[in-house]
Short mmCIF file of C-alpha atoms in Angstrom, two decimals:
data_model
loop_
_atom_site.label_atom_id
_atom_site.label_comp_id
_atom_site.label_asym_id
_atom_site.label_seq_id
_atom_site.Cartn_x
_atom_site.Cartn_y
_atom_site.Cartn_z
CA MET X 1 32.21 44.86 132.79
CA THR X 2 31.22 41.30 131.91
CA ASP X 3 32.50 38.06 133.44
CA LYS X 4 34.73 37.53 130.39
CA GLU X 5 36.19 41.02 130.68
CA TYR X 6 37.07 40.44 134.33
CA MET X 7 38.72 37.13 133.40
CA LEU X 8 40.60 38.73 130.52
CA HIS X 9 41.98 41.22 133.01
CA ALA X 10 43.01 38.36 135.31
CA ILE X 11 44.79 36.69 132.37
CA ALA X 12 46.71 39.88 131.63
CA LEU X 13 47.73 40.08 135.29
CA ALA X 14 48.90 36.46 135.29
CA LYS X 15 51.31 37.16 132.41
CA ARG X 16 53.21 39.61 134.61
CA GLY X 17 54.68 36.60 136.40
CA ILE X 18 56.40 35.24 133.26
CA GLY X 19 59.95 34.22 134.05
CA ALA X 20 59.56 34.63 137.82
CA VAL X 21 57.28 31.85 139.09
CA ASN X 22 58.59 28.61 137.52
CA PRO X 23 57.93 25.81 138.33
CA ASN X 24 54.69 27.26 139.70
CA PRO X 25 51.85 28.27 137.37
CA LEU X 26 51.02 31.75 136.11
CA VAL X 27 47.89 32.96 137.92
CA GLY X 28 45.97 36.22 138.04
CA ALA X 29 43.06 37.26 140.29
CA VAL X 30 40.53 40.09 140.26
CA ILE X 31 38.17 40.90 143.19
CA VAL X 32 34.82 42.46 142.26
CA ARG X 33 31.79 43.71 144.18
CA ASP X 34 28.82 45.71 142.88
CA ASP X 35 30.34 45.76 139.36
CA LYS X 36 33.47 47.46 140.64
CA ILE X 37 37.02 46.10 140.81
CA LEU X 38 38.11 46.28 144.45
CA ALA X 39 41.59 44.77 144.09
CA GLU X 40 43.74 42.61 141.86
CA GLY X 41 46.86 40.47 142.14
CA TRP X 42 49.01 37.87 140.46
CA HIS X 43 51.58 35.27 141.45
CA GLU X 44 54.64 37.49 141.36
CA ARG X 45 57.51 35.21 142.35
CA TYR X 46 58.11 31.56 143.18
CA GLY X 47 57.78 30.92 146.91
CA GLU X 48 55.80 34.09 147.52
CA LEU X 49 52.04 34.72 147.87
CA HIS X 50 49.72 33.29 145.25
CA ALA X 51 47.48 35.52 143.14
CA GLU X 52 44.39 35.25 145.38
CA ARG X 53 46.26 36.14 148.56
CA ASN X 54 48.05 38.98 146.80
CA ALA X 55 44.72 40.42 145.64
CA ILE X 56 43.28 40.13 149.17
CA ARG X 57 46.41 41.78 150.62
CA HIS X 58 46.15 44.65 148.13
CA PHE X 59 42.51 45.17 149.09
CA TYR X 60 43.28 45.60 152.78
CA GLU X 61 46.22 47.87 152.01
CA LYS X 62 43.81 50.22 150.23
CA HIS X 63 40.78 49.64 152.47
CA PRO X 64 42.04 48.76 155.99
CA ASN X 65 38.63 49.39 157.56
CA ASP X 66 36.56 47.50 154.98
CA ASN X 67 35.95 43.79 154.39
CA LEU X 68 35.31 41.45 151.46
CA GLN X 69 31.93 40.05 152.52
CA GLY X 70 29.82 39.20 149.47
CA ALA X 71 32.59 39.84 146.92
CA THR X 72 33.41 37.74 143.84
CA ILE X 73 36.92 36.71 142.89
CA TYR X 74 37.89 35.84 139.31
CA VAL X 75 40.96 33.60 139.19
CA THR X 76 42.61 32.00 136.16
CA LEU X 77 43.41 28.70 137.93
CA GLU X 78 41.59 26.64 140.57
CA PRO X 79 42.64 27.94 144.02
CA CYS X 80 45.08 25.72 145.89
CA CYS X 81 43.85 23.89 148.99
CA HIS X 82 47.09 22.54 150.45
CA TYR X 83 49.99 23.92 152.43
CA GLY X 84 53.16 24.43 150.42
CA LYS X 85 55.51 27.40 150.54
CA THR X 86 52.39 29.49 151.28
CA PRO X 87 49.06 28.69 153.02
CA PRO X 88 46.11 27.48 150.90
CA CYS X 89 44.20 30.13 148.96
CA THR X 90 40.86 28.40 149.59
CA GLU X 91 41.35 29.10 153.28
CA ALA X 92 41.78 32.85 152.65
CA ILE X 93 38.75 32.95 150.33
CA ILE X 94 36.52 31.25 152.91
CA GLU X 95 37.79 33.32 155.84
CA ASN X 96 37.13 36.58 153.99
CA GLY X 97 33.48 35.83 153.22
CA PHE X 98 33.53 35.71 149.42
CA ARG X 99 30.16 34.95 147.89
CA LYS X 100 31.36 33.63 144.54
CA VAL X 101 34.50 32.29 142.88
CA VAL X 102 34.88 32.22 139.08
CA ILE X 103 37.62 29.90 137.81
CA GLY X 104 39.27 29.59 134.40
CA SER X 105 41.44 26.43 134.42
CA ASP X 106 41.12 23.26 136.46
CA ASP X 107 44.34 22.42 138.33
CA PRO X 108 45.74 18.99 137.36
CA ASN X 109 48.02 18.96 140.41
CA PRO X 110 46.94 15.86 142.39
CA LEU X 111 47.15 17.94 145.57
CA VAL X 112 44.38 20.18 144.17
CA ALA X 113 42.55 18.62 141.17
CA GLY X 114 38.98 19.50 142.13
CA LYS X 115 39.59 19.47 145.87
CA GLY X 116 39.85 23.27 145.95
CA ILE X 117 36.50 23.63 144.20
CA GLN X 118 34.88 21.10 146.53
CA MET X 119 36.23 22.86 149.61
CA LEU X 120 34.79 26.18 148.46
CA GLN X 121 31.41 24.64 147.69
CA ASP X 122 31.32 22.87 151.04
CA ALA X 123 31.77 26.30 152.64
CA GLY X 124 28.63 27.55 150.84
CA ILE X 125 30.45 29.58 148.18
CA GLU X 126 29.08 29.61 144.64
CA VAL X 127 31.71 28.32 142.21
CA VAL X 128 31.69 28.83 138.43
CA THR X 129 34.30 26.83 136.52
CA GLN X 130 35.92 26.80 133.08
CA LEU X 131 35.19 30.43 132.17
CA MET X 132 37.48 31.15 129.22
CA LYS X 133 39.13 27.79 129.87
CA LYS X 134 41.01 27.70 126.55
CA GLU X 135 42.59 31.11 127.15
CA CYS X 136 43.44 30.29 130.77
CA ASP X 137 44.86 26.88 129.86
CA ALA X 138 47.14 28.59 127.30
CA LEU X 139 48.86 30.41 130.17
CA ASN X 140 50.12 27.21 131.74
CA TYR X 141 50.98 24.62 129.08
CA VAL X 142 54.40 24.31 130.75
CA PHE X 143 52.98 23.83 134.26
CA PHE X 144 50.36 21.33 133.10
CA HIS X 145 53.01 19.22 131.33
CA TYR X 146 55.44 19.37 134.23
CA ILE X 147 52.92 18.58 136.97
CA ARG X 148 51.71 15.52 135.01
CA THR X 149 55.09 14.14 133.87
CA LYS X 150 57.66 15.64 136.27
CA THR X 151 59.84 16.27 133.21
CA PRO X 152 60.55 19.61 131.49
CA TYR X 153 58.49 20.96 128.63
CA VAL X 154 60.99 21.17 125.75
CA VAL X 155 60.80 23.81 123.00
CA MET X 156 63.18 23.17 120.11
CA LYS X 157 64.10 26.48 118.48
CA TYR X 158 66.18 27.19 115.41
CA ALA X 159 66.65 29.93 112.83
CA MET X 160 67.10 29.05 109.19
CA THR X 161 67.10 30.56 105.71
CA MET X 162 64.36 29.99 103.17
CA ASP X 163 66.44 27.18 101.68
CA GLY X 164 66.62 25.47 105.07
CA LYS X 165 70.16 26.31 106.18
CA ILE X 166 71.25 27.16 109.74
CA ALA X 167 74.71 28.30 108.65
CA THR X 168 76.76 28.89 105.50
CA TYR X 169 79.06 26.16 104.21
CA THR X 170 81.90 27.89 106.13
CA GLY X 171 79.90 27.62 109.38
CA ARG X 172 78.89 31.29 109.65
CA SER X 173 75.47 31.86 111.21
CA LYS X 174 75.41 35.40 112.69
CA TRP X 175 72.95 36.69 112.04
CA ILE X 176 70.31 34.73 110.14
CA THR X 177 67.33 36.60 111.58
CA GLY X 178 66.80 40.29 112.36
CA GLU X 179 66.69 42.15 115.66
CA LYS X 180 62.94 41.77 116.27
CA ALA X 181 63.09 37.98 115.98
CA ARG X 182 66.18 37.80 118.18
CA GLU X 183 64.50 39.95 120.84
CA TYR X 184 61.58 37.50 120.92
CA VAL X 185 64.07 34.64 121.43
CA HIS X 186 65.43 36.46 124.47
CA LYS X 187 61.89 36.80 125.80
CA ASP X 188 61.67 33.01 125.59
CA ARG X 189 65.02 32.69 127.35
CA ASN X 190 63.40 34.68 130.15
CA ARG X 191 60.17 32.64 129.98
CA TYR X 192 61.65 29.14 130.16
CA THR X 193 63.67 27.90 133.12
CA ALA X 194 66.63 26.48 131.20
CA ILE X 195 68.38 26.63 127.86
CA MET X 196 70.10 23.57 126.43
CA THR X 197 72.66 23.07 123.67
CA GLY X 198 75.29 20.55 122.64
CA VAL X 199 79.04 20.63 123.11
CA GLY X 200 79.49 21.00 119.35
CA THR X 201 77.68 24.34 119.43
CA VAL X 202 79.80 25.48 122.39
CA ILE X 203 83.02 24.58 120.55
CA ALA X 204 81.90 26.16 117.27
CA ASP X 205 80.22 29.36 118.51
CA ASN X 206 81.39 29.90 122.12
CA PRO X 207 77.94 31.28 123.09
CA MET X 208 76.88 32.87 126.39
CA LEU X 209 73.29 31.55 126.28
CA ASN X 210 72.08 34.32 128.56
CA CYS X 211 69.04 36.62 128.46
CA ARG X 212 69.70 40.03 126.92
CA LEU X 213 66.43 41.94 127.08
CA PRO X 214 66.59 45.78 127.09
CA GLU X 215 64.37 45.85 130.17
CA GLY X 216 66.35 43.11 131.87
CA GLY X 217 65.27 39.56 132.50
CA ARG X 218 66.21 36.31 134.16
CA ASN X 219 69.12 34.29 132.81
CA PRO X 220 68.06 30.70 132.13
CA ILE X 221 69.93 27.79 133.65
CA ARG X 222 72.43 26.66 131.01
CA ILE X 223 72.63 22.95 130.19
CA ILE X 224 75.35 21.50 127.96
CA CYS X 225 74.92 18.00 126.54
CA ASP X 226 78.52 16.77 126.48
CA THR X 227 78.76 12.99 126.27
CA ASN X 228 82.55 12.76 126.55
CA LEU X 229 83.16 15.92 128.62
CA ARG X 230 85.07 18.02 126.12
CA THR X 231 83.53 21.46 126.76
CA PRO X 232 86.44 23.95 126.59
CA ILE X 233 87.40 25.16 130.07
CA GLU X 234 88.06 28.63 128.61
CA SER X 235 84.60 28.87 127.00
CA GLN X 236 82.33 31.73 127.98
CA ILE X 237 79.85 29.34 129.54
CA VAL X 238 82.36 27.69 131.89
CA SER X 239 84.05 31.02 132.64
CA THR X 240 80.77 32.53 133.85
CA ALA X 241 79.40 29.46 135.65
CA ASP X 242 80.02 31.16 138.99
CA ARG X 243 77.46 33.84 137.99
CA ILE X 244 74.96 31.93 135.85
CA ARG X 245 73.88 28.46 136.96
CA THR X 246 75.42 25.98 134.52
CA MET X 247 75.00 22.21 134.21
CA ILE X 248 77.00 19.79 132.09
CA ALA X 249 75.26 16.51 131.30
CA THR X 250 77.84 13.83 130.53
CA ALA X 251 78.48 10.10 130.50
CA CYS X 252 82.02 10.71 131.78
CA THR X 253 82.31 9.53 135.38
CA ASP X 254 86.03 10.34 135.78
CA SER X 255 86.18 12.61 138.85
CA GLY X 256 89.56 13.96 137.77
CA ARG X 257 88.17 15.18 134.46
CA GLN X 258 85.10 16.59 136.19
CA ARG X 259 87.07 18.54 138.81
CA PRO X 260 88.09 21.58 136.67
CA TYR X 261 84.45 22.21 135.78
CA LEU X 262 83.28 21.84 139.36
CA GLU X 263 85.98 24.23 140.53
CA ARG X 264 84.62 26.87 138.15
CA GLY X 265 81.07 26.52 139.43
CA CYS X 266 79.57 24.06 136.95
CA GLU X 267 77.27 21.27 138.10
CA ILE X 268 77.93 17.83 136.64
CA ILE X 269 74.98 15.57 135.87
CA GLU X 270 76.06 12.01 135.12
CA VAL X 271 73.78 10.41 132.52
CA PRO X 272 74.13 6.91 131.04
CA LEU X 273 74.54 6.37 127.31
CA GLU X 274 71.44 5.76 125.24
CA PRO X 275 70.89 2.17 124.01
CA GLU X 276 72.96 2.65 120.82
CA GLY X 277 75.86 3.90 122.96
CA GLN X 278 76.58 7.03 120.92
CA SER X 279 75.36 9.83 123.19
CA ILE X 280 73.75 10.48 126.57
CA ASP X 281 70.25 9.16 127.19
CA LEU X 282 68.09 12.28 126.83
CA PRO X 283 64.90 10.88 128.46
CA VAL X 284 66.97 9.95 131.53
CA LEU X 285 68.43 13.48 131.54
CA MET X 286 64.91 14.96 131.41
CA LYS X 287 63.94 12.92 134.47
CA LYS X 288 67.01 14.14 136.36
CA LEU X 289 66.31 17.76 135.38
CA GLY X 290 62.67 17.44 136.42
CA ASP X 291 63.83 16.25 139.83
CA LYS X 292 65.77 19.53 140.06
CA ASN X 293 62.55 21.57 139.55
CA ILE X 294 63.44 22.44 135.95
CA ASP X 295 60.01 22.64 134.35
CA SER X 296 60.94 23.92 130.88
CA ILE X 297 63.83 23.99 128.41
CA LEU X 298 64.53 26.08 125.33
CA LEU X 299 66.59 23.75 123.15
CA GLU X 300 69.00 25.77 120.99
CA GLY X 301 71.08 22.90 119.70
CA GLY X 302 72.81 22.07 116.47
CA SER X 303 71.48 19.65 113.90
CA THR X 304 72.89 16.55 115.64
CA LEU X 305 71.36 17.29 119.06
CA ASN X 306 68.11 18.39 117.42
CA PHE X 307 67.67 15.03 115.70
CA SER X 308 68.61 13.12 118.84
CA ALA X 309 66.06 15.11 120.82
CA LEU X 310 63.32 14.51 118.26
CA LYS X 311 64.14 10.83 117.92
CA SER X 312 64.12 10.33 121.69
CA GLY X 313 60.68 11.95 122.02
CA ILE X 314 61.60 14.69 124.50
CA VAL X 315 60.52 17.62 122.26
CA ASN X 316 57.05 19.09 122.87
CA ARG X 317 57.10 22.15 120.61
CA VAL X 318 59.13 23.31 117.60
CA GLN X 319 59.85 26.94 116.73
CA ALA X 320 61.28 27.61 113.28
CA TYR X 321 62.37 31.17 112.52
CA ILE X 322 62.64 31.61 108.76
CA ALA X 323 64.63 34.50 107.29
CA PRO X 324 64.20 35.77 103.69
CA LYS X 325 67.73 34.67 102.76
CA LEU X 326 69.29 31.89 100.67
CA PHE X 327 72.65 30.36 101.68
CA GLY X 328 72.85 27.40 99.33
CA GLY X 329 75.60 24.82 99.60
CA ARG X 330 75.52 21.04 99.72
CA GLU X 331 77.64 21.09 102.88
CA ALA X 332 75.70 23.84 104.65
CA LYS X 333 73.92 22.39 107.69
CA THR X 334 70.18 22.02 108.05
CA PRO X 335 68.27 22.34 111.37
CA VAL X 336 67.80 18.61 111.88
CA GLY X 337 70.71 16.30 111.05
CA GLY X 338 71.38 12.74 112.09
CA ILE X 339 70.45 9.82 109.91
CA GLY X 340 66.88 11.05 109.55
CA PHE X 341 63.75 8.97 108.97
CA ALA X 342 63.71 6.46 106.13
CA GLU X 343 60.01 6.60 105.30
CA VAL X 344 57.60 9.50 104.89
CA GLU X 345 55.14 7.85 107.23
CA ASP X 346 57.83 7.75 109.93
CA SER X 347 58.17 11.54 109.94
CA LEU X 348 57.12 13.55 112.98
CA LYS X 349 53.90 15.51 112.56
CA LEU X 350 53.10 18.83 114.16
CA LYS X 351 49.71 20.24 115.17
CA ASN X 352 48.16 23.47 116.43
CA MET X 353 50.33 25.48 114.06
CA GLN X 354 50.86 29.21 114.57
CA ILE X 355 52.53 31.80 112.34
CA CYS X 356 53.91 35.20 113.45
CA MET X 357 55.90 37.91 111.71
CA PHE X 358 58.89 39.69 113.26
CA GLY X 359 59.95 42.31 110.75
CA ASP X 360 60.90 40.38 107.61
CA ASP X 361 61.26 37.09 109.49
CA ILE X 362 58.57 34.45 109.99
CA LEU X 363 58.10 32.28 113.06
CA ILE X 364 56.28 29.01 112.45
CA GLU X 365 55.65 26.90 115.52
CA GLY X 366 53.63 23.84 116.40
CA GLU X 367 53.29 21.04 118.94
CA LEU X 368 54.52 17.52 118.46
#
């Protein structure tokens, strides 16, 4: 196998950690000697061993009387060199006598950021960097954003018809897209740490906002943007807050009005009003959520929250699922409401566009 093939294998291993390691990065590692894979590993769960130490552990489980002298390790992200929930991976690599380390992505974490590479080189280990960097970087766009900004990476997702409607004029919206597209949405609910919507959507649809994958998955943390604290107490979200972590972001500071939600297991996040005084300040909310280790959000809001999110600048990526249907109707809602932008040049532009098909439905997504 070639260097690229070993790294491709490490990338595939890293993806096995999707939905389980946030806010840590996805990382895979492959140990090779004499053109033979000796062991492999990936970061399996937040707080547990990193990919390199997992690969080393797996080697000794299979070969208790052998050692790793002269081996090469391929790892998708620069090995850590600091003590956190686990010991540094550079320490394990040096102690086990590796000859060479091949790295995909540089780690922007200030605690690492080249220090891991330098430590390995100082120990006399050959280090090759940026092998398949683009592919390795693509694994951790969420981690890279979060570690640099300490705010969540926000993906705004909506499903609409070919004439740009998210519901009929009567408010009916189930189901715009088919099963394949909806299954992919649930994969994203497993991938991202939290899911966010507005109180209007809760009142209109009474959603669960959970992850419903056939093979199981992790329920995202549910966040409701509710400026005036009017989420129905009997809603599915409040009723299940004792089982699925649920946060309500509100400008209401009345402890008496907050109490019924707290008693049912909801967390209340007090957020000031934005400068115009109409709704909560979303950038402030993002800072508060980042402080709670929430690294990513799937925004499944209505048209009002979508526009507020775009206008405030918190959205990083947009996913538009388009179904081959036509609803029509002057009063039927579109994905992005609000007052809108007055001039064409004021519009928000997207880049790095991607298009996928899910049955008859199309997913178009891009970065802001």
